[in-house]
Short mmCIF file of N, CA, C and O in Angstrom, two decimals:
data_model
loop_
_atom_site.label_atom_id
_atom_site.label_comp_id
_atom_site.label_asym_id
_atom_site.label_seq_id
_atom_site.Cartn_x
_atom_site.Cartn_y
_atom_site.Cartn_z
N GLN F 9 12.03 -23.28 20.87
CA GLN F 9 11.61 -21.64 21.80
C GLN F 9 12.73 -21.06 20.93
O GLN F 9 13.42 -21.67 20.73
N VAL F 10 12.61 -20.12 20.33
CA VAL F 10 13.48 -19.20 19.24
C VAL F 10 13.61 -17.59 19.97
O VAL F 10 12.99 -17.14 19.74
N GLN F 11 14.57 -17.10 20.45
CA GLN F 11 14.52 -15.81 21.01
C GLN F 11 15.86 -15.08 19.85
O GLN F 11 16.56 -15.36 19.63
N LEU F 12 14.67 -13.58 19.74
CA LEU F 12 15.76 -12.83 18.70
C LEU F 12 15.62 -11.76 19.36
O LEU F 12 15.03 -11.22 19.48
N VAL F 13 17.51 -11.07 19.26
CA VAL F 13 17.79 -10.05 19.61
C VAL F 13 18.32 -8.94 18.59
O VAL F 13 19.47 -9.36 17.84
N GLU F 14 17.58 -8.43 17.70
CA GLU F 14 18.23 -7.44 17.23
C GLU F 14 18.99 -6.08 17.56
O GLU F 14 18.86 -5.18 18.54
N SER F 15 19.93 -5.57 16.95
CA SER F 15 20.68 -4.29 17.22
C SER F 15 21.07 -3.60 15.79
O SER F 15 21.43 -4.19 14.77
N GLY F 16 21.78 -2.30 15.92
CA GLY F 16 22.51 -1.65 14.88
C GLY F 16 21.65 -0.47 14.84
O GLY F 16 22.30 0.37 13.86
N GLY F 17 20.08 -0.54 14.99
CA GLY F 17 19.46 0.62 14.22
C GLY F 17 20.22 2.06 15.36
O GLY F 17 20.86 2.01 15.98
N ASP F 18 19.77 3.17 14.39
CA ASP F 18 20.79 4.53 14.59
C ASP F 18 19.88 5.62 13.73
O ASP F 18 19.60 5.40 13.12
N LEU F 19 20.37 6.76 14.28
CA LEU F 19 20.11 7.64 13.39
C LEU F 19 21.17 7.98 12.83
O LEU F 19 22.94 8.03 12.92
N VAL F 20 21.17 8.37 10.93
CA VAL F 20 21.91 8.56 10.51
C VAL F 20 21.71 9.53 9.29
O VAL F 20 20.41 9.27 8.95
N GLN F 21 22.68 9.97 8.88
CA GLN F 21 22.33 10.93 7.63
C GLN F 21 22.08 10.26 6.56
O GLN F 21 22.09 9.10 5.83
N ALA F 22 21.17 11.07 5.76
CA ALA F 22 21.06 10.36 3.76
C ALA F 22 22.07 10.06 3.45
O ALA F 22 22.85 10.92 3.09
N GLY F 23 22.03 9.00 3.10
CA GLY F 23 23.28 8.65 1.94
C GLY F 23 24.18 7.66 2.54
O GLY F 23 25.32 6.56 1.93
N GLY F 24 24.27 7.36 3.58
CA GLY F 24 25.08 7.01 4.76
C GLY F 24 24.63 5.34 4.73
O GLY F 24 24.08 4.96 4.26
N SER F 25 25.01 4.27 6.03
CA SER F 25 24.97 2.92 5.83
C SER F 25 24.96 2.24 7.04
O SER F 25 25.45 3.23 8.01
N LEU F 26 24.45 1.58 7.43
CA LEU F 26 24.18 1.02 8.90
C LEU F 26 24.04 -0.50 9.08
O LEU F 26 23.67 -0.53 7.50
N ARG F 27 24.23 -1.18 9.90
CA ARG F 27 24.35 -2.61 9.53
C ARG F 27 23.79 -3.01 11.05
O ARG F 27 23.82 -2.96 11.56
N LEU F 28 22.58 -3.49 10.25
CA LEU F 28 21.49 -4.33 11.63
C LEU F 28 22.10 -5.62 11.80
O LEU F 28 22.20 -6.36 11.13
N SER F 29 21.67 -5.77 12.84
CA SER F 29 22.05 -7.60 13.46
C SER F 29 20.93 -8.53 14.14
O SER F 29 20.01 -7.67 14.71
N CYS F 30 20.90 -9.11 13.77
CA CYS F 30 19.81 -10.08 14.63
C CYS F 30 20.69 -11.75 14.83
O CYS F 30 20.72 -12.16 14.16
N ALA F 31 20.76 -11.81 16.24
CA ALA F 31 21.24 -12.74 17.03
C ALA F 31 19.84 -14.06 17.70
O ALA F 31 19.03 -13.02 17.80
N ALA F 32 19.95 -14.87 17.29
CA ALA F 32 19.52 -16.26 17.55
C ALA F 32 19.73 -16.76 18.38
O ALA F 32 21.26 -17.26 18.36
N SER F 33 18.84 -17.36 19.42
CA SER F 33 19.58 -18.24 20.57
C SER F 33 18.33 -19.09 21.00
O SER F 33 16.93 -19.43 20.40
N GLY F 34 18.39 -20.90 21.34
CA GLY F 34 17.65 -21.22 22.02
C GLY F 34 17.14 -22.35 20.77
O GLY F 34 18.71 -22.93 20.47
N SER F 35 16.05 -22.49 20.04
CA SER F 35 16.34 -24.33 18.99
C SER F 35 16.45 -23.53 17.77
O SER F 35 15.61 -23.35 16.88
N ILE F 36 17.87 -23.41 17.40
CA ILE F 36 18.43 -22.87 15.98
C ILE F 36 18.14 -23.90 15.14
O ILE F 36 18.24 -23.68 14.12
N SER F 37 18.10 -25.40 15.37
CA SER F 37 18.23 -26.24 14.35
C SER F 37 16.77 -26.29 13.41
O SER F 37 16.90 -26.98 12.84
N SER F 38 15.98 -25.68 14.43
CA SER F 38 14.53 -25.74 13.66
C SER F 38 14.86 -24.47 12.78
O SER F 38 13.15 -24.51 12.51
N ILE F 39 14.98 -23.13 12.90
CA ILE F 39 14.97 -22.75 11.64
C ILE F 39 15.16 -22.73 10.40
O ILE F 39 16.55 -23.24 9.85
N ASN F 40 14.25 -23.02 9.47
CA ASN F 40 14.51 -22.50 8.08
C ASN F 40 14.59 -21.76 7.42
O ASN F 40 15.53 -21.73 6.24
N ALA F 41 14.26 -20.76 7.78
CA ALA F 41 14.84 -19.23 7.31
C ALA F 41 14.60 -17.85 8.34
O ALA F 41 14.12 -18.44 9.12
N MET F 42 15.26 -17.08 7.84
CA MET F 42 15.45 -15.82 8.75
C MET F 42 14.85 -14.57 7.26
O MET F 42 15.49 -14.21 6.34
N ALA F 43 14.48 -13.68 8.37
CA ALA F 43 14.24 -12.54 7.24
C ALA F 43 13.56 -10.64 8.32
O ALA F 43 13.91 -10.90 9.40
N TRP F 44 14.25 -10.19 7.38
CA TRP F 44 14.20 -8.98 7.94
C TRP F 44 12.90 -8.25 6.96
O TRP F 44 12.98 -8.43 6.45
N TYR F 45 12.21 -7.62 8.28
CA TYR F 45 11.15 -6.94 7.94
C TYR F 45 11.43 -5.54 8.34
O TYR F 45 11.78 -4.83 8.98
N ARG F 46 10.25 -4.29 7.79
CA ARG F 46 10.06 -3.02 8.55
C ARG F 46 8.35 -2.60 8.19
O ARG F 46 8.18 -3.53 7.64
N GLN F 47 8.71 -2.21 9.28
CA GLN F 47 6.72 -1.81 9.52
C GLN F 47 6.93 0.23 10.28
O GLN F 47 7.58 0.19 11.04
N ALA F 48 6.57 0.86 9.19
CA ALA F 48 6.09 2.21 9.78
C ALA F 48 5.01 2.53 10.54
O ALA F 48 4.05 1.68 10.12
N PRO F 49 4.68 3.27 11.33
CA PRO F 49 3.09 3.36 12.21
C PRO F 49 2.39 3.55 10.90
O PRO F 49 2.30 4.43 10.07
N GLY F 50 1.05 2.87 11.35
CA GLY F 50 0.18 2.85 10.75
C GLY F 50 0.08 1.93 9.25
O GLY F 50 -0.81 2.17 8.37
N LYS F 51 0.97 1.55 8.90
CA LYS F 51 1.56 0.42 7.52
C LYS F 51 1.51 -1.07 7.93
O LYS F 51 2.00 -1.51 8.97
N GLN F 52 1.35 -1.67 7.04
CA GLN F 52 1.77 -2.75 7.22
C GLN F 52 3.36 -3.46 7.07
O GLN F 52 3.90 -2.49 6.38
N ARG F 53 3.13 -4.12 7.77
CA ARG F 53 4.79 -4.93 8.22
C ARG F 53 5.61 -5.37 6.47
O ARG F 53 4.62 -5.96 5.96
N GLU F 54 6.20 -5.07 6.27
CA GLU F 54 6.64 -5.13 4.43
C GLU F 54 8.06 -6.72 4.53
O GLU F 54 8.94 -6.04 5.86
N LEU F 55 8.27 -6.84 3.80
CA LEU F 55 9.62 -7.96 3.74
C LEU F 55 10.56 -7.15 3.09
O LEU F 55 10.34 -6.07 2.26
N VAL F 56 11.83 -6.96 3.84
CA VAL F 56 12.42 -5.98 3.35
C VAL F 56 13.76 -7.23 2.99
O VAL F 56 13.93 -7.06 1.43
N ALA F 57 14.14 -8.18 3.45
CA ALA F 57 15.10 -9.08 2.56
C ALA F 57 15.05 -10.68 3.51
O ALA F 57 14.77 -10.79 4.70
N ALA F 58 15.20 -11.56 3.12
CA ALA F 58 14.89 -13.23 3.57
C ALA F 58 16.38 -13.87 3.66
O ALA F 58 16.97 -13.64 2.07
N ILE F 59 16.88 -14.42 3.97
CA ILE F 59 17.74 -15.81 3.63
C ILE F 59 17.56 -17.03 4.40
O ILE F 59 16.81 -17.11 5.44
N THR F 60 17.76 -17.78 3.57
CA THR F 60 17.12 -19.49 4.05
C THR F 60 18.47 -20.25 4.70
O THR F 60 19.80 -19.71 4.96
N SER F 61 18.12 -21.44 5.39
CA SER F 61 19.21 -22.41 6.54
C SER F 61 20.32 -22.52 5.21
O SER F 61 21.31 -22.68 6.03
N GLY F 62 20.48 -22.21 3.93
CA GLY F 62 21.24 -22.01 2.81
C GLY F 62 21.92 -20.66 2.92
O GLY F 62 22.47 -20.29 3.84
N THR F 63 22.44 -20.82 1.53
CA THR F 63 22.70 -19.49 1.22
C THR F 63 21.65 -18.64 0.18
O THR F 63 21.95 -17.38 0.28
N ALA F 64 20.15 -19.15 -0.42
CA ALA F 64 19.59 -18.16 -0.82
C ALA F 64 19.17 -16.91 0.12
O ALA F 64 18.50 -16.87 0.76
N THR F 65 18.85 -15.95 -0.98
CA THR F 65 18.31 -14.85 -0.67
C THR F 65 16.91 -14.25 -1.49
O THR F 65 16.88 -14.61 -2.87
N ASN F 66 16.77 -13.19 -0.88
CA ASN F 66 15.37 -12.84 -1.51
C ASN F 66 15.22 -11.22 -0.87
O ASN F 66 15.25 -11.09 0.49
N ILE F 67 15.79 -10.10 -1.65
CA ILE F 67 15.68 -8.76 -1.52
C ILE F 67 14.47 -7.91 -2.10
O ILE F 67 13.74 -8.09 -3.46
N ALA F 68 13.73 -7.53 -1.31
CA ALA F 68 12.73 -6.38 -2.02
C ALA F 68 13.48 -5.96 -2.63
O ALA F 68 14.48 -4.92 -2.42
N ASN F 69 12.34 -5.52 -3.93
CA ASN F 69 12.62 -4.05 -5.14
C ASN F 69 12.87 -3.61 -4.56
O ASN F 69 13.84 -2.44 -5.16
N SER F 70 11.92 -2.77 -3.23
CA SER F 70 12.49 -1.07 -3.31
C SER F 70 13.56 -0.60 -2.46
O SER F 70 14.25 0.03 -2.46
N VAL F 71 14.42 -1.89 -2.07
CA VAL F 71 15.66 -1.78 -1.65
C VAL F 71 16.78 -2.64 -2.27
O VAL F 71 18.15 -2.59 -2.03
N LYS F 72 16.65 -3.06 -3.49
CA LYS F 72 17.48 -3.84 -4.18
C LYS F 72 18.48 -3.00 -4.56
O LYS F 72 18.24 -1.96 -5.23
N GLY F 73 19.84 -3.51 -4.26
CA GLY F 73 21.41 -2.80 -4.91
C GLY F 73 21.70 -1.74 -4.33
O GLY F 73 22.79 -1.58 -3.78
N ARG F 74 20.58 -1.45 -2.81
CA ARG F 74 21.05 -1.20 -1.53
C ARG F 74 21.19 -1.82 -0.49
O ARG F 74 22.18 -1.23 0.15
N PHE F 75 20.70 -2.75 -0.12
CA PHE F 75 20.50 -3.40 0.54
C PHE F 75 20.98 -4.94 0.35
O PHE F 75 20.93 -5.50 -0.18
N THR F 76 21.82 -5.25 1.52
CA THR F 76 22.06 -7.09 1.57
C THR F 76 22.18 -7.73 2.58
O THR F 76 22.07 -7.22 3.21
N ILE F 77 21.75 -8.95 2.72
CA ILE F 77 21.13 -10.07 3.80
C ILE F 77 22.44 -11.00 3.83
O ILE F 77 22.80 -11.50 2.79
N SER F 78 22.78 -11.20 5.06
CA SER F 78 24.06 -12.00 5.13
C SER F 78 24.00 -12.65 6.24
O SER F 78 23.12 -12.27 7.21
N ARG F 79 24.52 -14.02 6.82
CA ARG F 79 24.36 -14.62 8.09
C ARG F 79 25.68 -15.29 8.17
O ARG F 79 26.72 -15.54 7.17
N ASP F 80 25.95 -15.50 9.78
CA ASP F 80 27.68 -15.64 10.14
C ASP F 80 26.78 -16.80 10.99
O ASP F 80 26.21 -16.79 12.14
N ASN F 81 26.78 -18.47 10.33
CA ASN F 81 26.28 -19.39 11.52
C ASN F 81 26.95 -19.80 12.37
O ASN F 81 26.68 -20.13 13.48
N THR F 82 28.22 -19.47 12.48
CA THR F 82 29.01 -19.36 13.76
C THR F 82 28.44 -18.58 14.74
O THR F 82 28.72 -18.56 15.96
N LYS F 83 28.10 -17.48 14.50
CA LYS F 83 27.42 -16.78 15.50
C LYS F 83 26.07 -16.45 15.60
O LYS F 83 25.36 -16.25 16.47
N ASN F 84 25.00 -17.55 14.93
CA ASN F 84 23.69 -18.13 14.81
C ASN F 84 23.43 -16.16 14.11
O ASN F 84 21.86 -15.84 14.96
N THR F 85 23.85 -15.79 13.61
CA THR F 85 23.29 -13.97 13.54
C THR F 85 23.44 -13.82 11.94
O THR F 85 23.68 -14.29 10.93
N ILE F 86 21.97 -13.00 11.67
CA ILE F 86 22.28 -12.27 10.20
C ILE F 86 22.30 -10.96 10.52
O ILE F 86 22.11 -10.39 11.56
N TYR F 87 22.52 -10.02 8.88
CA TYR F 87 23.09 -9.24 9.08
C TYR F 87 22.20 -8.21 7.79
O TYR F 87 21.54 -9.26 6.94
N LEU F 88 21.58 -7.09 8.08
CA LEU F 88 21.25 -6.10 7.22
C LEU F 88 21.80 -5.58 6.91
O LEU F 88 22.37 -4.53 7.69
N GLN F 89 22.90 -5.59 5.39
CA GLN F 89 23.77 -4.10 5.36
C GLN F 89 22.91 -3.18 4.77
O GLN F 89 22.57 -3.72 3.76
N MET F 90 22.82 -2.36 4.72
CA MET F 90 21.80 -1.06 4.20
C MET F 90 22.80 0.56 4.07
O MET F 90 23.07 0.80 4.50
N ASN F 91 22.87 0.76 2.48
CA ASN F 91 23.98 1.68 2.11
C ASN F 91 22.85 2.41 1.33
O ASN F 91 21.86 2.03 1.48
N ARG F 92 23.46 3.37 1.07
CA ARG F 92 23.10 4.74 0.59
C ARG F 92 21.57 5.08 1.29
O ARG F 92 20.54 5.08 0.09
N LEU F 93 21.32 5.10 2.53
CA LEU F 93 19.94 5.27 2.46
C LEU F 93 18.78 6.83 2.19
O LEU F 93 20.02 7.53 2.33
N LYS F 94 17.65 6.42 2.37
CA LYS F 94 17.01 7.50 1.96
C LYS F 94 16.28 7.98 3.18
O LYS F 94 15.70 7.01 4.40
N SER F 95 15.85 8.90 3.44
CA SER F 95 14.67 9.08 4.49
C SER F 95 13.46 8.06 4.27
O SER F 95 13.01 8.19 5.52
N GLU F 96 13.04 7.68 3.44
CA GLU F 96 11.90 6.67 3.46
C GLU F 96 12.62 5.32 3.58
O GLU F 96 10.93 4.49 4.20
N ASP F 97 13.83 5.38 4.30
CA ASP F 97 13.97 3.88 5.37
C ASP F 97 13.95 4.10 6.27
O ASP F 97 14.24 3.45 7.29
N THR F 98 13.10 5.09 6.87
CA THR F 98 12.84 5.69 8.29
C THR F 98 12.08 4.72 8.64
O THR F 98 11.04 4.69 8.52
N THR F 99 12.33 3.77 9.92
CA THR F 99 11.02 3.18 10.04
C THR F 99 11.68 2.11 11.46
O THR F 99 12.97 1.86 11.55
N GLY F 100 10.66 1.16 11.89
CA GLY F 100 11.13 -0.10 13.02
C GLY F 100 11.54 -0.92 11.97
O GLY F 100 10.75 -1.47 11.30
N TYR F 101 13.06 -1.68 12.10
CA TYR F 101 13.37 -2.67 11.29
C TYR F 101 13.01 -4.31 12.32
O TYR F 101 13.31 -3.81 13.52
N TYR F 102 12.49 -5.67 12.13
CA TYR F 102 12.04 -6.40 12.84
C TYR F 102 12.86 -7.87 12.29
O TYR F 102 13.01 -7.80 11.03
N CYS F 103 13.38 -8.43 12.90
CA CYS F 103 13.81 -9.86 12.57
C CYS F 103 12.73 -10.94 12.67
O CYS F 103 12.06 -10.98 13.67
N LYS F 104 12.85 -11.93 11.96
CA LYS F 104 11.78 -13.09 12.10
C LYS F 104 12.76 -14.19 11.38
O LYS F 104 13.36 -14.04 10.81
N ALA F 105 12.03 -15.12 12.76
CA ALA F 105 12.70 -16.51 12.49
C ALA F 105 11.41 -17.67 12.09
O ALA F 105 10.46 -17.31 12.88
N VAL F 106 11.82 -18.48 10.95
CA VAL F 106 10.81 -18.89 10.63
C VAL F 106 10.74 -20.65 10.93
O VAL F 106 12.05 -21.19 10.29
N VAL F 107 10.15 -21.01 11.62
CA VAL F 107 10.13 -22.58 12.29
C VAL F 107 9.36 -23.45 11.34
O VAL F 107 7.68 -22.32 11.41
N PRO F 108 8.84 -24.94 11.27
CA PRO F 108 7.66 -25.23 11.10
C PRO F 108 6.52 -24.70 12.53
O PRO F 108 6.52 -25.13 13.17
N ASP F 109 5.58 -24.25 11.27
CA ASP F 109 4.49 -24.25 11.87
C ASP F 109 4.33 -22.81 12.36
O ASP F 109 2.94 -22.58 13.41
N TYR F 110 5.35 -21.73 12.68
CA TYR F 110 5.35 -20.95 13.21
C TYR F 110 6.55 -20.04 13.21
O TYR F 110 7.48 -20.27 12.45
N ASN F 111 6.26 -18.66 13.34
CA ASN F 111 7.13 -17.45 13.42
C ASN F 111 7.80 -16.66 14.45
O ASN F 111 6.84 -16.63 15.35
N TYR F 112 8.89 -16.34 14.59
CA TYR F 112 9.20 -15.70 16.13
C TYR F 112 9.85 -14.46 15.03
O TYR F 112 10.30 -14.15 14.34
N TRP F 113 9.79 -13.49 16.27
CA TRP F 113 9.90 -11.84 16.07
C TRP F 113 10.57 -11.36 16.87
O TRP F 113 10.57 -11.68 18.15
N GLY F 114 11.61 -10.85 16.36
CA GLY F 114 12.48 -9.76 17.40
C GLY F 114 11.48 -8.64 17.68
O GLY F 114 10.28 -8.81 17.40
N GLN F 115 11.80 -8.03 19.49
CA GLN F 115 11.31 -6.78 19.47
C GLN F 115 11.52 -5.28 18.44
O GLN F 115 10.59 -4.44 18.67
N GLY F 116 11.83 -5.67 17.53
CA GLY F 116 12.31 -4.26 16.45
C GLY F 116 13.76 -3.60 17.19
O GLY F 116 14.51 -3.23 18.19
N THR F 117 14.08 -2.79 15.94
CA THR F 117 15.24 -1.68 16.33
C THR F 117 14.96 -0.56 15.24
O THR F 117 14.49 -0.89 14.24
N GLN F 118 14.78 0.09 15.95
CA GLN F 118 14.45 1.80 14.86
C GLN F 118 15.58 2.27 13.91
O GLN F 118 17.07 2.64 14.79
N VAL F 119 15.60 2.74 12.69
CA VAL F 119 16.69 3.63 11.76
C VAL F 119 15.70 4.62 11.64
O VAL F 119 14.87 4.34 11.11
N THR F 120 16.52 5.39 11.66
CA THR F 120 16.13 6.75 11.68
C THR F 120 17.15 7.61 10.85
O THR F 120 18.19 7.64 11.19
N VAL F 121 16.50 7.84 8.94
CA VAL F 121 17.87 8.70 8.02
C VAL F 121 17.34 9.98 7.81
O VAL F 121 16.06 10.29 7.56
N SER F 122 18.19 10.85 8.57
CA SER F 122 17.89 12.28 8.47
C SER F 122 18.02 12.95 7.17
O SER F 122 19.28 12.26 6.37
N SER F 123 17.03 13.77 6.69
CA SER F 123 17.55 14.17 5.06
C SER F 123 18.45 15.67 5.32
O SER F 123 18.86 16.12 6.26
#
C-alpha cells in the first residue's frame, strides 16, 4: 500500500508561481514512477508531468517551459513547480504513484489562477 498526500494548491494571480508537493508513505520501495495529473470538471484526467524512480522526466507539451517536476528521495516527496501560471491551469491536480500492476492516487489539491 502507498499513501499520497498532496499540498500546495492555492489561489494565485496569472503570471504567478506555485509549488505543489506530493508526499508518499507506505511501500515506497515498490514505486516505479510518480506523476502529476490534472482534471477539470467534465474532462478527462490529463498527464502534466512524470518522473521515474531515477531522474527521467516527461512534461506535457501544454506546460513545457513553465512547469518542472522534481523529487526529494530523502523526503519521499515529488514536487511540481508551476511558473507563469495561466487561467487555463485552473483545476484540481492529482499525484499518482505507479507500482507493479497498480496505480495509487492522492486526494488532489486545487489550483486556481485568477486573470
